[in-house]
Coordinates of C-alpha atoms in Angstrom, one line a residue:
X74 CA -128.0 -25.3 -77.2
X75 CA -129.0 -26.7 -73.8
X76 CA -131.0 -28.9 -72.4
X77 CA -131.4 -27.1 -69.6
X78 CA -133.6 -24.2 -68.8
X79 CA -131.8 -21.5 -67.1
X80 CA -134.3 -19.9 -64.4
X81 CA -131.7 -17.9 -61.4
X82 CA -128.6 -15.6 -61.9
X83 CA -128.2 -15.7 -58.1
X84 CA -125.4 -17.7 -55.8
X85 CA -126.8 -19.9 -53.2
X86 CA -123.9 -19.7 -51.0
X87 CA -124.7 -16.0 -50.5
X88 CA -128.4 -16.3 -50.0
X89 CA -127.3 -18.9 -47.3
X90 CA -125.7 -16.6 -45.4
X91 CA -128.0 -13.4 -45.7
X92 CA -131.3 -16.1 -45.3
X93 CA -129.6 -16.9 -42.0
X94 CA -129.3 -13.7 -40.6
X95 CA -132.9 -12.8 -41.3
X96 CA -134.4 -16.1 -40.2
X97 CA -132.8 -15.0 -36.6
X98 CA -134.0 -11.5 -36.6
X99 CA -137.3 -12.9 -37.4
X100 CA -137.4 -15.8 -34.5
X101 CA -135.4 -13.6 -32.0
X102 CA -132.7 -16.6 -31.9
X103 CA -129.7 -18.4 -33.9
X104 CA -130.7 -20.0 -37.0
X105 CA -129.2 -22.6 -38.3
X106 CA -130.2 -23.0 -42.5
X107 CA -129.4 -26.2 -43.8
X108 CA -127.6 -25.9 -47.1
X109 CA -129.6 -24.2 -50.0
X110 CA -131.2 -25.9 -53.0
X111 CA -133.8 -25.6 -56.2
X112 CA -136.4 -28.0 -57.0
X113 CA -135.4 -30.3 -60.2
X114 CA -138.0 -27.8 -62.1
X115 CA -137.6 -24.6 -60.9
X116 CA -140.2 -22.4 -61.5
X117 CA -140.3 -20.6 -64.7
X118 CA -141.2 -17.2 -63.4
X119 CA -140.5 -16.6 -59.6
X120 CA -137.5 -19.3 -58.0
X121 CA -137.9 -21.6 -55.5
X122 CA -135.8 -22.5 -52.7
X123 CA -135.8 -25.7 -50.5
X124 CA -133.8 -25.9 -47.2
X125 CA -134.5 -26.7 -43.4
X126 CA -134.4 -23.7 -40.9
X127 CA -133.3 -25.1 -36.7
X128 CA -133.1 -23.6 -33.8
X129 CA -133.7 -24.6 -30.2
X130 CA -137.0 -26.5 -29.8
X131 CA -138.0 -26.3 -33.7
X132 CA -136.9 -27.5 -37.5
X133 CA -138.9 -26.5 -39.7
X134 CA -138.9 -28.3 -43.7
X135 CA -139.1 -24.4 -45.4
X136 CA -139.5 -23.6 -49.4
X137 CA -138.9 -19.9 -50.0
X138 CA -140.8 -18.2 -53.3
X139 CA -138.6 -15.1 -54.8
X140 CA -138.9 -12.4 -57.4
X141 CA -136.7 -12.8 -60.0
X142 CA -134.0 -10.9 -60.8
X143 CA -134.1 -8.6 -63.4
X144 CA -131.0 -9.7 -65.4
X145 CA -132.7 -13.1 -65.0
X146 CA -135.6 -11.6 -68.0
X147 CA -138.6 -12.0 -66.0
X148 CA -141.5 -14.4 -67.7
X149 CA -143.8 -11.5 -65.9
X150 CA -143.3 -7.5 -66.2
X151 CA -144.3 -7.2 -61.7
X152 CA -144.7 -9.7 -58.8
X153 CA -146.8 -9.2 -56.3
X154 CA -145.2 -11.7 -53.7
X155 CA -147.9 -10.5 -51.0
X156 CA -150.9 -11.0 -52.9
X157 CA -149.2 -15.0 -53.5
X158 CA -149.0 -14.5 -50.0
X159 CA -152.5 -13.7 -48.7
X160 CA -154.0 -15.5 -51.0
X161 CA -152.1 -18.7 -50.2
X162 CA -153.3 -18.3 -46.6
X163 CA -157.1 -17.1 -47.5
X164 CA -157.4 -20.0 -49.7
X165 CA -156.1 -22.7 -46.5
X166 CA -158.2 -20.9 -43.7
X167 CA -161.1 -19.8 -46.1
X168 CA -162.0 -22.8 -48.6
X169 CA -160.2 -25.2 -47.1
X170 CA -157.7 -25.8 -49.6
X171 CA -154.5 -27.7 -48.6
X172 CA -152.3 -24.6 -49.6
X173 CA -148.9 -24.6 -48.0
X174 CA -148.8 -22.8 -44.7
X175 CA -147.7 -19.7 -45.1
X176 CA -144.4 -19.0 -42.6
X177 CA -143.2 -15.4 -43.4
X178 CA -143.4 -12.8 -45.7
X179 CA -140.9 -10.2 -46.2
X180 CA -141.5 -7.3 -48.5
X181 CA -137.9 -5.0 -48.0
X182 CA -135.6 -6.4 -51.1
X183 CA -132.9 -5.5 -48.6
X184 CA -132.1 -9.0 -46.9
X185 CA -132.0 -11.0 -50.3
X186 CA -132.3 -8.7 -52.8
X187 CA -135.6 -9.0 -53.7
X188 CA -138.8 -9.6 -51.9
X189 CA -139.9 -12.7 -50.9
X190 CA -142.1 -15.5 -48.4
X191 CA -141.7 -18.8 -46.8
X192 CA -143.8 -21.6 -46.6
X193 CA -143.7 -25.0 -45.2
X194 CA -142.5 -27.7 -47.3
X195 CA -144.8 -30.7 -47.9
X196 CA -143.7 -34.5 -49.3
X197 CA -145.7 -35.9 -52.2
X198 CA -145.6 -36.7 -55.9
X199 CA -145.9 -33.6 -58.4
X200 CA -146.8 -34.2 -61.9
X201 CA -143.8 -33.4 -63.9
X202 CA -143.4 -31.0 -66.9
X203 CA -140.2 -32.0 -67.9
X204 CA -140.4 -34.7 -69.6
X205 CA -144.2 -34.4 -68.9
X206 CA -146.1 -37.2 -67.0
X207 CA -147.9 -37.7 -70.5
X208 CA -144.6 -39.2 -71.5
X209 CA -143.5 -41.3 -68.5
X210 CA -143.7 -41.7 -64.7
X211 CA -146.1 -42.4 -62.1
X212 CA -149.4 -41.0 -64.2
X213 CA -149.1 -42.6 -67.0
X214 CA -148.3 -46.1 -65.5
X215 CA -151.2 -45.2 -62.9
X216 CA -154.9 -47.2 -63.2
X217 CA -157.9 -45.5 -65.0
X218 CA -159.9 -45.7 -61.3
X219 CA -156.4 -43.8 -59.8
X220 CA -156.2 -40.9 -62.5
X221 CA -160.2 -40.7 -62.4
X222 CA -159.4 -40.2 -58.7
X223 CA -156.6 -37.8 -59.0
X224 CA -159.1 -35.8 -61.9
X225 CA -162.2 -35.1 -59.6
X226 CA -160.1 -34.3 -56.4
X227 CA -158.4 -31.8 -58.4
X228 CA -161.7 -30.6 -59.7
X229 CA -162.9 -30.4 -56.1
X230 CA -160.0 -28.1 -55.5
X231 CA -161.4 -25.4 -57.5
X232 CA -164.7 -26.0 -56.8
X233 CA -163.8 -25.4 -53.1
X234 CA -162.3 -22.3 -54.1
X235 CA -165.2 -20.7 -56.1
X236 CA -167.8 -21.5 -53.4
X237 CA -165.6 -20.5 -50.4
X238 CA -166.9 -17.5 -48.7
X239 CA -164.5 -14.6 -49.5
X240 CA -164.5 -11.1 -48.2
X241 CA -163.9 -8.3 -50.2
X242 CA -160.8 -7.8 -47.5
X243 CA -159.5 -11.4 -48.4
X244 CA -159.9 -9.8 -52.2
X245 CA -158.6 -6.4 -51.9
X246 CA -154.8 -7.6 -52.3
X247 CA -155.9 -8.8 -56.0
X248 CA -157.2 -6.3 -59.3
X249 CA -160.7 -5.5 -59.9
X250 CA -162.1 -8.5 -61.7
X251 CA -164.0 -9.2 -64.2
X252 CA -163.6 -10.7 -67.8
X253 CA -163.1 -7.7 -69.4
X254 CA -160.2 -6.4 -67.2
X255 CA -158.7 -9.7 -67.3
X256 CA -158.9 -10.0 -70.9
X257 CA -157.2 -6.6 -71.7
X258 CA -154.9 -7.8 -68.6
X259 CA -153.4 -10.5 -70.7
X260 CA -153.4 -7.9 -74.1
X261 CA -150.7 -5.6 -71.8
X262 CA -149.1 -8.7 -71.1
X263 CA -148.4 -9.7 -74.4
X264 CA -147.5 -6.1 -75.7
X265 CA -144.8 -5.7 -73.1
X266 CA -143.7 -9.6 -73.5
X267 CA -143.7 -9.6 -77.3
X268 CA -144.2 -5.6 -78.5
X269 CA -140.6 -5.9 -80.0
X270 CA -141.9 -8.8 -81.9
X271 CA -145.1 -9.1 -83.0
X272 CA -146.8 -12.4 -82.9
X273 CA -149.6 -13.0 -85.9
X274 CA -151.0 -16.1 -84.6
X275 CA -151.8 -14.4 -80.8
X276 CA -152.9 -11.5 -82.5
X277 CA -155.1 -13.4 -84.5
X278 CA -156.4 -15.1 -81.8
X279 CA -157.3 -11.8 -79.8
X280 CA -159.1 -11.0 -82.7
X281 CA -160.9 -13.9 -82.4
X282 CA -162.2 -13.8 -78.9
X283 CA -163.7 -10.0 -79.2
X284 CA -165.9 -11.7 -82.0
X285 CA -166.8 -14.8 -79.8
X286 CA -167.7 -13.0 -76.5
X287 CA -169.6 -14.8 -73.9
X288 CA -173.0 -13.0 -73.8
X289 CA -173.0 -13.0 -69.6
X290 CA -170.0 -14.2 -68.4
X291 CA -171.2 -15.5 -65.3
X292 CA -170.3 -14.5 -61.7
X293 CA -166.8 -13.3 -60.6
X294 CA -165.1 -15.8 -58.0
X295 CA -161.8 -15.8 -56.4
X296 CA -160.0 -17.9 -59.4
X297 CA -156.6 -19.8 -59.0
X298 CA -155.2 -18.8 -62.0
X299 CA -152.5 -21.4 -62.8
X300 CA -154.9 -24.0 -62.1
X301 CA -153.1 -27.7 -63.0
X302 CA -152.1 -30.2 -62.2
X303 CA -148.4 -29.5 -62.4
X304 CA -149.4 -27.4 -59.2
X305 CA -150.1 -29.8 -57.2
X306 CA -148.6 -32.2 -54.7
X307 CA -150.4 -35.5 -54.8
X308 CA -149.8 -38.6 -52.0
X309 CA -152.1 -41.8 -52.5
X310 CA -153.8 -39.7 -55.6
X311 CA -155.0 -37.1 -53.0
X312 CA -154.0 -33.3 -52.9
X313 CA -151.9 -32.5 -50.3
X314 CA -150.2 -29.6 -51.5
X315 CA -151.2 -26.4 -54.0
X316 CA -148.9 -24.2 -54.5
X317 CA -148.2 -21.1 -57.6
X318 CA -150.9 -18.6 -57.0
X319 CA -149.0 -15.8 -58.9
X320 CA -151.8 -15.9 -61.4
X321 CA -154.4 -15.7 -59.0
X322 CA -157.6 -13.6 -60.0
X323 CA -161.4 -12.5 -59.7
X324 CA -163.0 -13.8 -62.6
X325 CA -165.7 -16.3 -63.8
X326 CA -165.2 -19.7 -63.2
X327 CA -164.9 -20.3 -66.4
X328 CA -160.8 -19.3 -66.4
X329 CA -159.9 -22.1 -63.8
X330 CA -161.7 -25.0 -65.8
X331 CA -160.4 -24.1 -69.1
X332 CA -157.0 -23.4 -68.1
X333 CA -156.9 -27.0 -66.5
X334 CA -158.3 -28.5 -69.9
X335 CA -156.2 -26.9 -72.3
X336 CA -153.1 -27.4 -70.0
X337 CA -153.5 -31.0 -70.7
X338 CA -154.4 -31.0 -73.6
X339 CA -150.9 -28.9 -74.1
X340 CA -148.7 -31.9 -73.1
X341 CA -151.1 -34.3 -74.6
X342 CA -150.9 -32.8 -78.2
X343 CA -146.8 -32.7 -77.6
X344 CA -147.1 -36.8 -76.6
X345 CA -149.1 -37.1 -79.5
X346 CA -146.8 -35.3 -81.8
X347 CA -144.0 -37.9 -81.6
X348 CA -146.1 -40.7 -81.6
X349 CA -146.8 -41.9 -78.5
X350 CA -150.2 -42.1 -76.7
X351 CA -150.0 -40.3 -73.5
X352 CA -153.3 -40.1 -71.9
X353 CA -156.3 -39.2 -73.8
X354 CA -158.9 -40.1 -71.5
X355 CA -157.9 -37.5 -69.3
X356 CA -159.1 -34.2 -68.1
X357 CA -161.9 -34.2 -70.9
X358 CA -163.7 -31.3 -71.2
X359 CA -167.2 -33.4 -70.4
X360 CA -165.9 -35.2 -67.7
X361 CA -164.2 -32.0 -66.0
X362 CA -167.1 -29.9 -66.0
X363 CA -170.1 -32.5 -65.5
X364 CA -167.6 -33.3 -61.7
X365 CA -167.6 -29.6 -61.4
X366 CA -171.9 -28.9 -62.1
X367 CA -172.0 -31.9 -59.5
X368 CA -170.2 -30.2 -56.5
X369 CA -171.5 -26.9 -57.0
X370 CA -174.5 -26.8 -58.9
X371 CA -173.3 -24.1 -61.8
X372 CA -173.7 -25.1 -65.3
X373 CA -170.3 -24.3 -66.8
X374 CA -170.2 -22.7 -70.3
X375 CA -168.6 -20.8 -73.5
X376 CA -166.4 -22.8 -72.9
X377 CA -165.0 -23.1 -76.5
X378 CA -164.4 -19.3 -75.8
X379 CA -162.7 -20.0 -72.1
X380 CA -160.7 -22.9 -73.5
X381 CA -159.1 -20.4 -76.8
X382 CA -158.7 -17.9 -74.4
X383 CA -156.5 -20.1 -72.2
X384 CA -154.5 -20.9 -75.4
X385 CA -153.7 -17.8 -76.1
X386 CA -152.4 -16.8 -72.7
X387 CA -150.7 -20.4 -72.4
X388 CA -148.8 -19.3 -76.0
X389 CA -148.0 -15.4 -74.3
X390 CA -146.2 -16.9 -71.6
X391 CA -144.3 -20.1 -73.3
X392 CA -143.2 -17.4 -76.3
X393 CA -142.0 -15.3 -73.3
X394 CA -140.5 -18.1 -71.7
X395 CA -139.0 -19.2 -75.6
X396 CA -137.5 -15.7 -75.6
X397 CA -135.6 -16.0 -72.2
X398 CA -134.1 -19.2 -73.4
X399 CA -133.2 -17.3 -76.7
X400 CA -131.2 -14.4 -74.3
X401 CA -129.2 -17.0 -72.5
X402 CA -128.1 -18.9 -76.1
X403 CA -130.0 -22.1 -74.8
X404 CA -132.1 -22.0 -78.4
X405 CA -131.9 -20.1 -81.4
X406 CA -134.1 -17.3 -83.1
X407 CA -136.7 -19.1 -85.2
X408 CA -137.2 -17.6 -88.8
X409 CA -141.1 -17.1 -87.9
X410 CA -142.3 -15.6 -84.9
X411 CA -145.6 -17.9 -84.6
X412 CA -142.7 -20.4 -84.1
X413 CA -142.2 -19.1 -80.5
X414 CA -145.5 -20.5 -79.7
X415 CA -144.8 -24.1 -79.0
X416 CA -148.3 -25.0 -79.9
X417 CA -148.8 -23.2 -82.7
X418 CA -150.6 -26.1 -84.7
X419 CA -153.0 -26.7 -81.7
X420 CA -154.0 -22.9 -81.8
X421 CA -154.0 -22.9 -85.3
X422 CA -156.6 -25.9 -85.4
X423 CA -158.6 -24.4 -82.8
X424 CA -158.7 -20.8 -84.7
X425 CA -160.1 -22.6 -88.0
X426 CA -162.5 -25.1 -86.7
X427 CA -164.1 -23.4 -83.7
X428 CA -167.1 -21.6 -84.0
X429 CA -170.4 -19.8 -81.7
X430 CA -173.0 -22.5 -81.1
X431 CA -175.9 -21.7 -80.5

């Protein structure tokens, strides 16, 4: 086993050379690439690129987002690289988001092998997932006032989003919404990630949201989707950078909060597991959506319903992601499937002691 996650079967000397050659066709002049290289935590499902692109009169700090390769086992079965895209760019000029700007976007698989976009590269401080900040690093040694800071900025982020004014142009890259169509989204998701191998506990808890179903859902907004912290680029406490819209959607509002909550609360159950405190007072379900009520006005709720359902799609993914890890003999084959799901015992408390109120 490794303690490494492998995430790219691809050689960086050759996507220098063939990155080159486009970037020149694309500016109408030589481009000099600075050499080629992956963030520390490479993203799990597309890869990510950093380098520096020159050429007479500009030098531009670049990060390039591409589709895996298929040898690679994808955490997702399609990627829609210019949905990531447009969105990215809707989100910046639309809601005023500090999403990257968006350079180029090239949809032949010819030049690299596989589709893909540029965007500028920002500095900042990202909260890590390896080890998590919950274990160490600049959050956890942070002040109260400072992560309190960080919270409601982050909160504002989405709230921004929600309430921007989006077209049904700006949306037409994206699926119909709706809960229902993203809820038997996710189903397909897990039947083509784990069909081979069924999963009990995510069964069970698909089971569980048909009989807790939100009686009105709310309105449909433009939703994040992978909305975290981990997404973010932070200076002085402050976004300056949002980035991984793969997962964006049209859904309630609902999605974006929970999956923010529970994603904490997924680092802060691990920190807790081996004894250390990590930070509890943190994205709290209260304090998260009483920030929210206060910038927008909408009275968040089901949210017992929003926060399962984000557990469940959380444990799709990571067993997905356990899988890929399996393939490349980084970890073995656990004896029970439910053991794929690194937070089994979190979804497993949540399935026994959750129930409707009223």
């Amino acid at each position: 086993m490794t303690d490494e996650m492998r995430t790219s079967t691809r050689d960086l000397e050759e996507l220098h050379d063939r990155l080159g050659i486009w970037l020149s066709g694309r500016v109408d002049r030589p481009v000099t690439v600075s050499e080629l290289s992956r963030p520390m935590e490479n993203g799990m499902s597309s890869e990510t690129l950093f380098f520096t692109a020159s050429w007479p009169g500009e030098r531009v700090r670049c990060v390039a987002r591409m589709a895996p390769a298929q040898e690679a086992v994808p955490v997702f079965p399609f990627y829609d690289l210019r949905a990531q895209f447009e969105i990215m760019r809707s989100a910046r000029e639309k809601a005023g988001i500090p999403a990257p700007r968006a350079l180029w976007f090239e949809p032949d698989p010819g030049p690299l092998g596989t589709p893909f976009f540029i965007m500028e590269r920002e500095d900042g401080d990202v909260p890590p997932d390896v080890l998590p900040y919950t274990f160490e690093g600049w959050m956890l040694d942070a002040a109260p006032r400072d992560r309190r800071r960080l919270q409601d900025a982050t909160v504002a982020i989405v709230a921004a989003l929600h309430d921007a004014p989006f077209t049904e142009r700006d949306l037409a890259v994206l699926p119909e919404g709706g809960l229902r169509r993203h809820v038997d989204g996710q189903r397909a998701y897990y039947e083509w990630a784990h069909g081979g191998m069924r999963i009990p506990l995510l069964e069970r808890g698909f089971d569980w949201l048909e009989a807790h179903w939100p009686r009105d859902p709310g309105p449909d907004v433009l939703c994040w989707g992978d909305a975290r912290i981990g997404n973010v680029m932070y200076r002085d406490f402050r976004p300056v950078a949002v980035f991984d819209w793969e997962m964006a959607a049209v859904g309630p509002r609902e999605l974006d909060l929970a999956w923010m909550i529970f994603l904490h609360r997924f680092f802060q159950d691990i920190t807790e597991a081996i004894g250390m405190p990590g930070i509890p007072d943190f994205m709290r379900r209260d304090d998260v959506c009483g920030k929210y009520r206060e910038l927008t006005g909408y009275q968040v709720r089901d949210m017992e319903f929003y926060e399962m359902y984000a557990a469940l799609r959380h444990g799709a993914i990571m067993a997905r992601v356990w899988q890929r890890r399996i393939y490349f003999g980084e970890q073995p084959m656990p004896d029970d499937p439910d053991d794929l799901v690194l937070h089994r015992a979190t979804i497993e408390r949540m399935l026994k002691g959750w129930r409707r109120t009223p």
